[in-house]
Backbone as a printed PyTorch tensor [residue, N CA C, xyz], in Angstrom:
tensor([[[ -3.5470, -20.7830,  77.6990],
         [ -3.3050, -20.4580,  79.0820],
         [ -2.6890, -19.0620,  79.1580]],

        [[ -3.1360, -18.2960,  80.1080],
         [ -2.5800, -16.9720,  80.3470],
         [ -1.2620, -17.1050,  81.0980]],

        [[ -0.3790, -16.1480,  80.8770],
         [  0.9010, -16.1470,  81.5760],
         [  0.6870, -16.0590,  83.0780]],

        [[ -0.2800, -15.2840,  83.5090],
         [ -0.5490, -15.1530,  84.9450],
         [ -0.9840, -16.4840,  85.5620]],

        [[ -1.6610, -17.3370,  84.7870],
         [ -2.0290, -18.6700,  85.2770],
         [ -0.7830, -19.5330,  85.4610]],

        [[  0.1620, -19.4420,  84.5270],
         [  1.4010, -20.2210,  84.6220],
         [  2.2370, -19.7780,  85.8180]],

        [[  2.1880, -18.5130,  86.1610],
         [  2.9720, -17.9940,  87.2800],
         [  2.5200, -18.5730,  88.6190]],

        [[  1.3070, -19.0330,  88.7150],
         [  0.7820, -19.5390,  89.9750],
         [  1.0400, -21.0320,  90.1720]],

        [[  1.6310, -21.6890,  89.1920],
         [  1.8930, -23.1230,  89.2730],
         [  3.3120, -23.3820,  89.7850]],

        [[  3.4640, -24.4440,  90.5930],
         [  4.7860, -24.8490,  91.0430],
         [  5.5260, -25.4890,  89.8710]],

        [[  6.8260, -25.2240,  89.7600],
         [  7.6500, -25.8450,  88.7340],
         [  8.4650, -26.9450,  89.4210]],

        [[  8.2840, -28.1880,  88.9510],
         [  8.8930, -29.3680,  89.5660],
         [  9.8270, -30.0410,  88.5670]],

        [[ 11.0060, -30.4780,  89.0340],
         [ 11.9400, -31.2330,  88.2070],
         [ 11.5120, -32.6920,  88.2280]],

        [[ 11.3560, -33.3090,  87.0510],
         [ 10.7470, -34.6330,  86.9220],
         [ 11.5480, -35.7370,  87.6050]],

        [[ 12.8540, -35.7910,  87.4160],
         [ 13.6500, -36.9060,  87.9500],
         [ 13.7130, -36.9010,  89.4690]],

        [[ 13.9810, -35.7550,  90.0530],
         [ 14.1650, -35.6880,  91.5080],
         [ 12.8840, -35.3610,  92.2600]],

        [[ 11.9170, -34.7730,  91.5690],
         [ 10.6990, -34.3300,  92.2390],
         [ 10.8860, -33.0540,  93.0360]],

        [[ 12.0150, -32.4070,  92.8340],
         [ 12.3660, -31.1950,  93.5730],
         [ 11.5640, -29.9910,  93.0820]],

        [[ 11.0930, -29.1950,  94.0250],
         [ 10.4350, -27.9360,  93.6990],
         [ 11.5010, -26.9470,  93.2650]],

        [[ 11.3880, -26.4670,  92.0250],
         [ 12.3410, -25.4880,  91.5090],
         [ 11.9180, -24.0720,  91.8570]],

        [[ 10.6360, -23.8440,  91.9790],
         [ 10.1340, -22.5170,  92.3110],
         [  8.9170, -22.1750,  91.4830]],

        [[  8.7720, -20.8900,  91.1890],
         [  7.6390, -20.3740,  90.4410],
         [  8.1230, -19.5100,  89.2880]],

        [[  7.3750, -19.4790,  88.2090],
         [  7.7120, -18.6560,  87.0440],
         [  7.5470, -17.1870,  87.4080]],

        [[  8.5860, -16.4030,  87.1100],
         [  8.5220, -14.9740,  87.3860],
         [  8.5840, -14.1230,  86.1230]],

        [[  9.0880, -14.7140,  85.0210],
         [  9.2160, -13.9450,  83.7860],
         [  9.3550, -14.9130,  82.6150]],

        [[  9.2740, -14.3810,  81.4150],
         [  9.4250, -15.1930,  80.2100],
         [ 10.3470, -14.4790,  79.2350]],

        [[ 11.1040, -15.2600,  78.4730],
         [ 11.9490, -14.7300,  77.4120],
         [ 11.2220, -14.9820,  76.0940]],

        [[ 11.0280, -13.9240,  75.3130],
         [ 10.2360, -14.0090,  74.0910],
         [ 11.1130, -13.6870,  72.8810]],

        [[ 10.9640, -14.4870,  71.8270],
         [ 11.6710, -14.2480,  70.5690],
         [ 11.0780, -13.0090,  69.9130]],

        [[ 11.9110, -12.0060,  69.6270],
         [ 11.4320, -10.7490,  69.0490],
         [ 10.8340, -10.9360,  67.6590]],

        [[ 11.3760, -11.8710,  66.9000],
         [ 10.9230, -12.0490,  65.5260],
         [  9.6010, -12.8090,  65.4230]],

        [[  9.4500, -13.8710,  66.2120],
         [  8.2570, -14.7150,  66.0980],
         [  7.1820, -14.3910,  67.1260]],

        [[  7.5970, -13.8290,  68.2620],
         [  6.6430, -13.5500,  69.3320],
         [  6.3600, -14.7530,  70.2190]],

        [[  7.0640, -15.8780,  69.9740],
         [  6.8780, -17.0850,  70.7780],
         [  7.7540, -17.0490,  72.0260]],

        [[  7.2910, -17.7030,  73.0730],
         [  8.0700, -17.8150,  74.3010],
         [  9.1950, -18.8210,  74.0710]],

        [[ 10.4170, -18.4200,  74.4020],
         [ 11.5960, -19.2740,  74.2660],
         [ 11.8560, -20.0210,  75.5720]],

        [[ 11.7620, -19.2960,  76.6760],
         [ 12.0440, -19.8990,  77.9730],
         [ 11.3230, -19.1360,  79.0670]],

        [[ 11.2390, -19.7870,  80.2110],
         [ 10.6720, -19.1680,  81.3990],
         [ 11.7790, -18.9700,  82.4140]],

        [[ 11.7100, -17.9050,  83.1710],
         [ 12.6250, -17.6780,  84.2720],
         [ 11.9100, -18.0920,  85.5510]],

        [[ 12.5280, -19.0160,  86.2680],
         [ 11.9390, -19.5680,  87.4800],
         [ 12.7600, -19.1030,  88.6680]],

        [[ 12.0930, -18.5200,  89.6450],
         [ 12.7760, -18.1230,  90.8590],
         [ 12.9080, -19.3510,  91.7330]],

        [[ 14.1420, -19.6960,  92.0730],
         [ 14.4420, -20.9600,  92.7250],
         [ 14.0260, -21.0140,  94.1890]],

        [[ 13.5420, -22.2070,  94.5600],
         [ 13.3100, -22.6060,  95.9470],
         [ 12.6400, -21.5410,  96.8070]],

        [[ 11.4650, -21.1470,  96.4250],
         [ 10.7650, -20.2010,  97.2540],
         [  9.3640, -19.9540,  96.7690]],

        [[  8.6430, -19.2600,  97.5600],
         [  7.2730, -18.9290,  97.2070],
         [  7.2610, -17.8430,  96.1440]],

        [[  6.1100, -17.6590,  95.5790],
         [  5.9390, -16.6220,  94.5700],
         [  6.4200, -15.2920,  95.1480]],

        [[  7.2470, -14.5620,  94.4150],
         [  7.8460, -13.3430,  94.9600],
         [  6.8170, -12.2340,  95.1910]],

        [[  7.0550, -11.4870,  96.2180],
         [  6.2400, -10.3080,  96.4910],
         [  7.1810,  -9.1100,  96.5890]],

        [[  6.6070,  -7.9620,  96.7750],
         [  7.3910,  -6.7350,  96.8700],
         [  8.3640,  -6.7840,  98.0440]],

        [[  7.9900,  -7.4580,  99.1290],
         [  8.7910,  -7.4520, 100.3460],
         [  9.8200,  -8.5800, 100.3970]],

        [[  9.6920,  -9.6010,  99.5490],
         [ 10.6570, -10.7020,  99.5360],
         [ 11.9660, -10.2650,  98.9010]],

        [[ 13.0590, -10.8380,  99.4010],
         [ 14.3500, -10.5870,  98.7720],
         [ 14.3970, -11.2960,  97.4270]],

        [[ 15.1670, -10.7510,  96.5270],
         [ 15.3460, -11.3720,  95.2110],
         [ 16.1240, -12.6710,  95.3780]],

        [[ 15.6290, -13.7390,  94.7810],
         [ 16.2990, -15.0310,  94.8360],
         [ 16.9350, -15.3190,  93.4780]],

        [[ 17.7660, -16.3610,  93.4530],
         [ 18.3920, -16.7720,  92.1920],
         [ 17.3250, -17.2660,  91.2270]],

        [[ 17.5430, -17.0080,  89.9440],
         [ 16.6060, -17.4780,  88.9280],
         [ 17.2870, -18.5110,  88.0460]],

        [[ 16.4740, -19.3840,  87.4860],
         [ 16.9460, -20.4240,  86.5770],
         [ 16.1320, -20.3160,  85.3050]],

        [[ 16.8000, -20.4600,  84.1620],
         [ 16.1250, -20.3880,  82.8700],
         [ 15.7080, -21.7970,  82.4560]],

        [[ 14.4200, -21.9790,  82.1670],
         [ 13.8670, -23.2600,  81.7300],
         [ 13.3720, -23.0910,  80.2920]],

        [[ 14.0100, -23.7950,  79.3550],
         [ 13.5930, -23.7260,  77.9510],
         [ 12.2180, -24.3700,  77.7840]],

        [[ 11.4120, -23.8170,  76.9120],
         [ 10.0540, -24.3220,  76.6920],
         [ 10.0750, -25.7870,  76.2650]],

        [[ 11.0390, -26.1860,  75.4460],
         [ 11.0860, -27.5780,  74.9920],
         [ 11.4130, -28.5530,  76.1150]],

        [[ 11.8660, -28.0730,  77.2790],
         [ 12.1530, -28.9420,  78.4200],
         [ 10.9440, -29.1450,  79.3280]],

        [[  9.8340, -28.5000,  79.0140],
         [  8.6190, -28.6900,  79.7960],
         [  7.9460, -29.9710,  79.3370]],

        [[  7.7700, -30.8950,  80.2770],
         [  7.1740, -32.1920,  79.9490],
         [  5.6520, -32.1490,  80.0560]],

        [[  5.1380, -31.5790,  81.1410],
         [  3.6990, -31.5680,  81.3940],
         [  3.3100, -30.2500,  82.0580]],

        [[  2.1870, -29.7070,  81.6210],
         [  1.5860, -28.5800,  82.3240],
         [  0.2720, -29.0920,  82.8860]],

        [[  0.2380, -29.2540,  84.1950],
         [ -0.9440, -29.7810,  84.8570],
         [ -1.7850, -28.6760,  85.4600]],

        [[ -2.7940, -29.0840,  86.2140],
         [ -3.7000, -28.1300,  86.8440],
         [ -2.9820, -27.2650,  87.8790]],

        [[ -2.0800, -27.8970,  88.6590],
         [ -1.4020, -27.1760,  89.7450],
         [  0.0950, -27.0660,  89.5890]],

        [[  0.7090, -27.8730,  88.7000],
         [  2.1550, -27.8950,  88.5710],
         [  2.6000, -27.9120,  87.1160]],

        [[  3.8490, -27.5250,  86.9230],
         [  4.5280, -27.6480,  85.6420],
         [  5.7190, -28.5630,  85.8770]],

        [[  5.8080, -29.6540,  85.1290],
         [  6.8880, -30.6090,  85.2960],
         [  7.8670, -30.4450,  84.1590]],

        [[  9.1600, -30.2760,  84.5250],
         [ 10.1910, -30.1030,  83.5190],
         [ 11.1170, -31.3140,  83.5100]],

        [[ 11.5760, -31.6730,  82.3100],
         [ 12.4310, -32.8600,  82.1870],
         [ 13.9100, -32.5260,  82.3670]],

        [[ 14.3320, -31.3530,  81.9870],
         [ 15.7200, -30.9150,  82.1410],
         [ 15.7260, -29.5200,  82.7220]],

        [[ 16.7900, -29.2180,  83.4690],
         [ 16.9270, -27.8580,  83.9980],
         [ 18.2070, -27.2420,  83.5310]]])
């Protein structure tokens, strides 16, 4: 999956079903090149140039339970 494809998916918390937001960035391990975590912009639509900056939450890759066609479900936040 391309990173741009992941950015278009809603990130949902599994227990509450709450929309956390959309992926805006990724943290990458310099040594291995693997993604460590995703930065999710909380409670809002995908950011644009005109939107105000919202709070971000770091979601570790190991906390992702399912990557579906339209959503990413995380088990812990």
